[in-house]
């Protein structure tokens, strides 16, 4: 199976919270990342969490890490239409990143 | 601002020709850069790891003679697609790690290659 798995699509209304989930398989991963990709553009680093942390908050973004279940989530508070994009989680192992297939977030007004 | 820059952002070339894509780290030295390929609506596929001053390490299934990678300096890595064919049309993205293993990896803006 895939090393990193994500749900493919999420639709929310503007102002709601969005939660994007990710599971990974390698417990030795040291860092886990969330990247945002807008259409036709490269990847923008949103945030990352070190594997010995449970939670990290950065403005509207909250990352939760359950290392026991190898589950990572990204919560976006007060989601805006400008947040519509594809979100990739990635695990850092063996000095390279392994990406999930991405979750397309669609925010409707 | 961007910490990793790619050029060109878009390129169209004729089938059979070669095209070079540059990846530069801005304001930092990148001993290791990574090249990815992304197909439409799909995730990123690691093509190779580019190490300054040595040969690149290619992932399984990536043709090293077709995708030439050169990392001649600590701030520049290049990907040359040789004898390009329409199936090589894709979005190519490079990334670089700032500092040691475990530090943040930043991505370039990506380069759209269309082979006609």
mmCIF file of C-alpha atoms in Angstrom:
data_model
loop_
_atom_site.group_PDB
_atom_site.id
_atom_site.type_symbol
_atom_site.label_atom_id
_atom_site.label_comp_id
_atom_site.label_asym_id
_atom_site.label_seq_id
_atom_site.Cartn_x
_atom_site.Cartn_y
_atom_site.Cartn_z
ATOM 1 C CA UNK A 1 0.000 0.000 0.000
ATOM 2 C CA UNK A 2 0.898 3.662 -0.072
ATOM 3 C CA UNK A 3 3.380 4.929 2.458
ATOM 4 C CA UNK A 4 1.342 8.042 3.113
ATOM 5 C CA UNK A 5 -2.425 8.113 2.688
ATOM 6 C CA UNK A 6 -4.844 10.986 2.533
ATOM 7 C CA UNK A 7 -8.469 11.427 1.681
ATOM 8 C CA UNK A 8 -8.721 12.905 -1.792
ATOM 9 C CA UNK A 9 -11.335 15.580 -1.357
ATOM 10 C CA UNK A 10 -12.844 17.861 1.283
ATOM 11 C CA UNK A 11 -15.509 20.492 0.841
ATOM 12 C CA UNK A 12 -16.332 23.108 3.474
ATOM 13 C CA UNK A 13 -18.121 26.415 3.706
ATOM 14 C CA UNK A 14 -16.306 29.651 4.288
ATOM 15 C CA UNK A 15 -15.846 30.330 7.980
ATOM 16 C CA UNK A 16 -16.012 26.677 8.979
ATOM 17 C CA UNK A 17 -13.056 24.671 10.196
ATOM 18 C CA UNK A 18 -11.365 22.199 7.874
ATOM 19 C CA UNK A 19 -9.649 19.059 9.040
ATOM 20 C CA UNK A 20 -7.412 17.170 6.658
ATOM 21 C CA UNK A 21 -6.219 13.768 7.766
ATOM 22 C CA UNK A 22 -3.159 11.762 6.883
ATOM 23 C CA UNK A 23 -1.739 8.398 7.873
ATOM 24 C CA UNK A 24 1.815 7.284 7.464
ATOM 25 C CA UNK A 25 3.574 4.004 7.972
ATOM 26 C CA UNK A 26 7.142 4.668 9.056
ATOM 27 C CA UNK A 27 7.415 5.243 12.785
ATOM 28 C CA UNK A 28 11.024 6.337 12.360
ATOM 29 C CA UNK A 29 10.029 9.473 10.448
ATOM 30 C CA UNK A 30 11.487 12.449 12.247
ATOM 31 C CA UNK A 31 9.481 15.278 10.734
ATOM 32 C CA UNK A 32 6.041 15.435 9.195
ATOM 33 C CA UNK A 33 5.075 18.242 6.889
ATOM 34 C CA UNK A 34 2.054 19.912 5.404
ATOM 35 C CA UNK A 35 2.401 21.602 2.035
ATOM 36 C CA UNK A 36 -0.130 23.623 0.051
ATOM 37 C CA UNK A 37 -0.261 23.597 -3.720
ATOM 38 C CA UNK A 38 -2.359 26.045 -5.674
ATOM 39 C CA UNK A 39 -3.226 25.279 -9.310
ATOM 40 C CA UNK A 40 -0.177 25.330 -11.559
ATOM 41 C CA UNK A 41 2.177 26.304 -8.772
ATOM 42 C CA UNK A 42 4.876 24.719 -6.710
ATOM 43 C CA UNK A 43 4.549 23.619 -3.129
ATOM 44 C CA UNK A 44 4.328 26.052 -0.275
ATOM 45 C CA UNK A 45 5.450 24.848 3.119
ATOM 46 C CA UNK A 46 2.634 25.463 5.569
ATOM 47 C CA UNK A 47 3.918 23.904 8.732
ATOM 48 C CA UNK A 48 5.744 20.916 10.097
ATOM 49 C CA UNK A 49 5.902 18.986 13.311
ATOM 50 C CA UNK A 50 8.709 17.081 14.937
ATOM 51 C CA UNK A 51 7.872 13.504 15.778
ATOM 52 C CA UNK A 52 8.226 13.989 19.537
ATOM 53 C CA UNK A 53 5.472 16.601 19.581
ATOM 54 C CA UNK A 54 1.740 15.998 19.853
ATOM 55 C CA UNK A 55 0.490 19.331 18.666
ATOM 56 C CA UNK A 56 1.682 22.470 16.989
ATOM 57 C CA UNK A 57 -0.323 25.624 16.457
ATOM 58 C CA UNK A 58 0.520 28.399 14.055
ATOM 59 C CA UNK A 59 -2.114 31.115 13.609
ATOM 60 C CA UNK A 60 -5.104 29.432 11.934
ATOM 61 C CA UNK A 61 -3.292 26.119 11.555
ATOM 62 C CA UNK A 62 -3.230 23.348 14.133
ATOM 63 C CA UNK A 63 -1.318 20.135 13.545
ATOM 64 C CA UNK A 64 -2.083 17.082 15.642
ATOM 65 C CA UNK A 65 0.161 14.052 15.672
ATOM 66 C CA UNK A 66 -0.801 10.664 17.062
ATOM 67 C CA UNK A 67 2.405 8.751 16.807
ATOM 68 C CA UNK A 68 0.914 5.540 18.168
ATOM 69 C CA UNK A 69 -1.627 5.425 15.343
ATOM 70 C CA UNK A 70 0.708 7.146 12.837
ATOM 71 C CA UNK A 71 -1.994 9.700 12.207
ATOM 72 C CA UNK A 72 -1.447 13.342 11.336
ATOM 73 C CA UNK A 73 -4.076 16.009 10.893
ATOM 74 C CA UNK A 74 -4.176 19.608 9.796
ATOM 75 C CA UNK A 75 -6.947 21.830 11.091
ATOM 76 C CA UNK A 76 -7.572 25.157 9.386
ATOM 77 C CA UNK A 77 -9.718 27.474 11.473
ATOM 78 C CA UNK A 78 -12.037 30.012 9.855
ATOM 79 C CA UNK A 79 -11.418 28.590 6.408
ATOM 80 C CA UNK A 80 -11.367 31.152 3.608
ATOM 81 C CA UNK A 81 -11.905 30.793 -0.129
ATOM 82 C CA UNK A 82 -8.201 31.504 -0.576
ATOM 83 C CA UNK A 83 -7.488 28.288 1.282
ATOM 84 C CA UNK A 84 -8.867 26.283 -1.635
ATOM 85 C CA UNK A 85 -5.936 24.208 -2.865
ATOM 86 C CA UNK A 86 -4.423 20.765 -2.671
ATOM 87 C CA UNK A 87 -2.805 19.904 0.631
ATOM 88 C CA UNK A 88 -0.044 17.339 0.825
ATOM 89 C CA UNK A 89 1.265 15.684 3.921
ATOM 90 C CA UNK A 90 4.756 14.260 3.754
ATOM 91 C CA UNK A 91 6.985 12.237 6.002
ATOM 92 C CA UNK A 92 10.701 12.822 6.211
ATOM 93 C CA UNK A 93 12.639 9.613 6.174
ATOM 94 C CA UNK A 94 16.022 8.634 4.851
ATOM 95 C CA UNK A 95 16.663 12.317 4.070
ATOM 96 C CA UNK A 96 13.864 12.505 1.507
ATOM 97 C CA UNK A 97 10.181 13.266 1.599
ATOM 98 C CA UNK A 98 7.442 10.789 0.812
ATOM 99 C CA UNK A 99 4.194 12.449 -0.119
ATOM 100 C CA UNK A 100 0.598 11.461 0.092
ATOM 101 C CA UNK A 101 -1.557 11.927 -3.006
ATOM 102 C CA UNK A 102 -2.945 15.183 -1.713
ATOM 103 C CA UNK A 103 -6.323 16.342 -0.454
ATOM 104 C CA UNK A 104 -8.193 18.825 -2.566
ATOM 105 C CA UNK A 105 -9.874 21.379 -0.313
ATOM 106 C CA UNK A 106 -12.744 23.285 -1.835
ATOM 107 C CA UNK A 107 -14.093 26.231 0.122
ATOM 108 C CA UNK A 108 -17.445 27.589 -0.951
ATOM 109 C CA UNK A 109 -18.747 31.048 -0.042
ATOM 110 C CA UNK B 1 10.058 35.354 -0.256
ATOM 111 C CA UNK B 2 11.109 32.269 -2.135
ATOM 112 C CA UNK B 3 14.130 30.400 -0.881
ATOM 113 C CA UNK B 4 14.311 28.047 -3.853
ATOM 114 C CA UNK B 5 13.901 29.340 -7.386
ATOM 115 C CA UNK B 6 13.291 27.415 -10.594
ATOM 116 C CA UNK B 7 13.710 28.562 -14.159
ATOM 117 C CA UNK B 8 12.014 28.482 -16.563
ATOM 118 C CA UNK B 9 8.541 28.302 -15.096
ATOM 119 C CA UNK B 10 7.134 27.182 -18.437
ATOM 120 C CA UNK B 11 8.865 25.778 -21.482
ATOM 121 C CA UNK B 12 7.660 24.305 -24.728
ATOM 122 C CA UNK B 13 10.065 22.282 -26.820
ATOM 123 C CA UNK B 14 9.931 20.167 -29.928
ATOM 124 C CA UNK B 15 10.053 16.421 -29.728
ATOM 125 C CA UNK B 16 13.623 15.172 -29.956
ATOM 126 C CA UNK B 17 15.246 18.260 -28.496
ATOM 127 C CA UNK B 18 16.707 18.713 -25.024
ATOM 128 C CA UNK B 19 15.637 21.181 -22.376
ATOM 129 C CA UNK B 20 17.344 22.303 -19.192
ATOM 130 C CA UNK B 21 15.629 23.333 -15.977
ATOM 131 C CA UNK B 22 17.540 25.183 -13.293
ATOM 132 C CA UNK B 23 17.022 25.048 -9.566
ATOM 133 C CA UNK B 24 18.735 27.623 -7.386
ATOM 134 C CA UNK B 25 18.866 27.978 -3.645
ATOM 135 C CA UNK B 26 18.664 31.624 -2.660
ATOM 136 C CA UNK B 27 20.764 32.900 0.211
ATOM 137 C CA UNK B 28 21.754 29.454 1.417
ATOM 138 C CA UNK B 29 23.945 26.597 0.342
ATOM 139 C CA UNK B 30 22.194 23.383 -0.519
ATOM 140 C CA UNK B 31 24.413 20.351 -0.497
ATOM 141 C CA UNK B 32 21.428 18.246 -1.467
ATOM 142 C CA UNK B 33 18.615 19.051 -3.849
ATOM 143 C CA UNK B 34 15.760 16.851 -4.924
ATOM 144 C CA UNK B 35 13.944 16.612 -8.227
ATOM 145 C CA UNK B 36 10.310 15.581 -8.407
ATOM 146 C CA UNK B 37 7.889 14.994 -11.226
ATOM 147 C CA UNK B 38 4.183 15.550 -10.818
ATOM 148 C CA UNK B 39 1.541 14.231 -13.162
ATOM 149 C CA UNK B 40 -1.816 16.004 -13.346
ATOM 150 C CA UNK B 41 -3.885 15.518 -10.209
ATOM 151 C CA UNK B 42 -1.294 13.214 -8.734
ATOM 152 C CA UNK B 43 1.274 13.346 -6.031
ATOM 153 C CA UNK B 44 4.948 14.078 -6.422
ATOM 154 C CA UNK B 45 7.257 11.341 -7.565
ATOM 155 C CA UNK B 46 10.848 11.623 -6.451
ATOM 156 C CA UNK B 47 13.083 11.281 -9.475
ATOM 157 C CA UNK B 48 16.530 11.768 -8.026
ATOM 158 C CA UNK B 49 18.588 13.201 -5.238
ATOM 159 C CA UNK B 50 21.224 15.624 -6.391
ATOM 160 C CA UNK B 51 24.410 15.942 -4.361
ATOM 161 C CA UNK B 52 26.871 18.752 -4.931
ATOM 162 C CA UNK B 53 30.043 17.543 -6.523
ATOM 163 C CA UNK B 54 28.933 13.974 -7.068
ATOM 164 C CA UNK B 55 26.628 11.922 -9.228
ATOM 165 C CA UNK B 56 22.937 12.073 -8.595
ATOM 166 C CA UNK B 57 21.123 9.153 -7.018
ATOM 167 C CA UNK B 58 18.200 8.114 -9.177
ATOM 168 C CA UNK B 59 15.044 6.405 -8.016
ATOM 169 C CA UNK B 60 14.109 3.072 -9.453
ATOM 170 C CA UNK B 61 12.538 3.370 -12.866
ATOM 171 C CA UNK B 62 13.965 6.799 -13.666
ATOM 172 C CA UNK B 63 16.222 6.795 -16.715
ATOM 173 C CA UNK B 64 19.455 8.501 -15.745
ATOM 174 C CA UNK B 65 20.512 8.944 -19.365
ATOM 175 C CA UNK B 66 17.293 10.702 -20.170
ATOM 176 C CA UNK B 67 17.071 12.911 -17.099
ATOM 177 C CA UNK B 68 20.546 14.329 -16.618
ATOM 178 C CA UNK B 69 21.139 15.992 -13.294
ATOM 179 C CA UNK B 70 24.097 18.189 -12.555
ATOM 180 C CA UNK B 71 24.823 19.810 -9.199
ATOM 181 C CA UNK B 72 27.863 21.869 -10.031
ATOM 182 C CA UNK B 73 27.693 24.309 -7.157
ATOM 183 C CA UNK B 74 26.158 24.612 -3.722
ATOM 184 C CA UNK B 75 23.414 26.853 -5.046
ATOM 185 C CA UNK B 76 22.573 25.352 -8.428
ATOM 186 C CA UNK B 77 21.259 22.042 -9.669
ATOM 187 C CA UNK B 78 20.074 21.453 -13.218
ATOM 188 C CA UNK B 79 17.793 18.855 -14.748
ATOM 189 C CA UNK B 80 18.187 18.259 -18.474
ATOM 190 C CA UNK B 81 15.525 16.269 -20.254
ATOM 191 C CA UNK B 82 17.292 14.808 -23.261
ATOM 192 C CA UNK B 83 15.612 13.838 -26.515
ATOM 193 C CA UNK B 84 12.292 14.888 -25.087
ATOM 194 C CA UNK B 85 9.085 13.167 -26.103
ATOM 195 C CA UNK B 86 5.474 14.165 -25.507
ATOM 196 C CA UNK B 87 5.209 11.690 -22.635
ATOM 197 C CA UNK B 88 7.884 13.695 -20.825
ATOM 198 C CA UNK B 89 5.469 16.588 -20.617
ATOM 199 C CA UNK B 90 4.920 17.168 -16.923
ATOM 200 C CA UNK B 91 5.407 19.480 -13.989
ATOM 201 C CA UNK B 92 8.915 19.240 -12.562
ATOM 202 C CA UNK B 93 9.661 20.539 -9.084
ATOM 203 C CA UNK B 94 12.927 20.818 -7.237
ATOM 204 C CA UNK B 95 13.500 21.169 -3.537
ATOM 205 C CA UNK B 96 16.399 21.824 -1.217
ATOM 206 C CA UNK B 97 17.037 21.238 2.421
ATOM 207 C CA UNK B 98 18.392 24.078 4.511
ATOM 208 C CA UNK B 99 21.097 22.718 6.708
ATOM 209 C CA UNK B 100 21.336 19.245 8.101
ATOM 210 C CA UNK B 101 19.030 16.294 7.838
ATOM 211 C CA UNK B 102 15.827 17.017 9.673
ATOM 212 C CA UNK B 103 15.722 20.667 8.777
ATOM 213 C CA UNK B 104 13.016 22.110 6.635
ATOM 214 C CA UNK B 105 12.786 21.308 2.952
ATOM 215 C CA UNK B 106 11.635 24.074 0.638
ATOM 216 C CA UNK B 107 10.313 23.701 -2.860
ATOM 217 C CA UNK B 108 10.761 25.701 -6.005
ATOM 218 C CA UNK B 109 7.855 27.094 -7.955
ATOM 219 C CA UNK B 110 7.947 24.258 -10.438
ATOM 220 C CA UNK B 111 8.511 24.120 -14.179
ATOM 221 C CA UNK B 112 5.879 23.126 -16.712
ATOM 222 C CA UNK B 113 7.389 21.229 -19.611
ATOM 223 C CA UNK B 114 5.330 20.687 -22.737
ATOM 224 C CA UNK B 115 6.842 18.637 -25.528
ATOM 225 C CA UNK B 116 5.118 19.043 -28.880
#
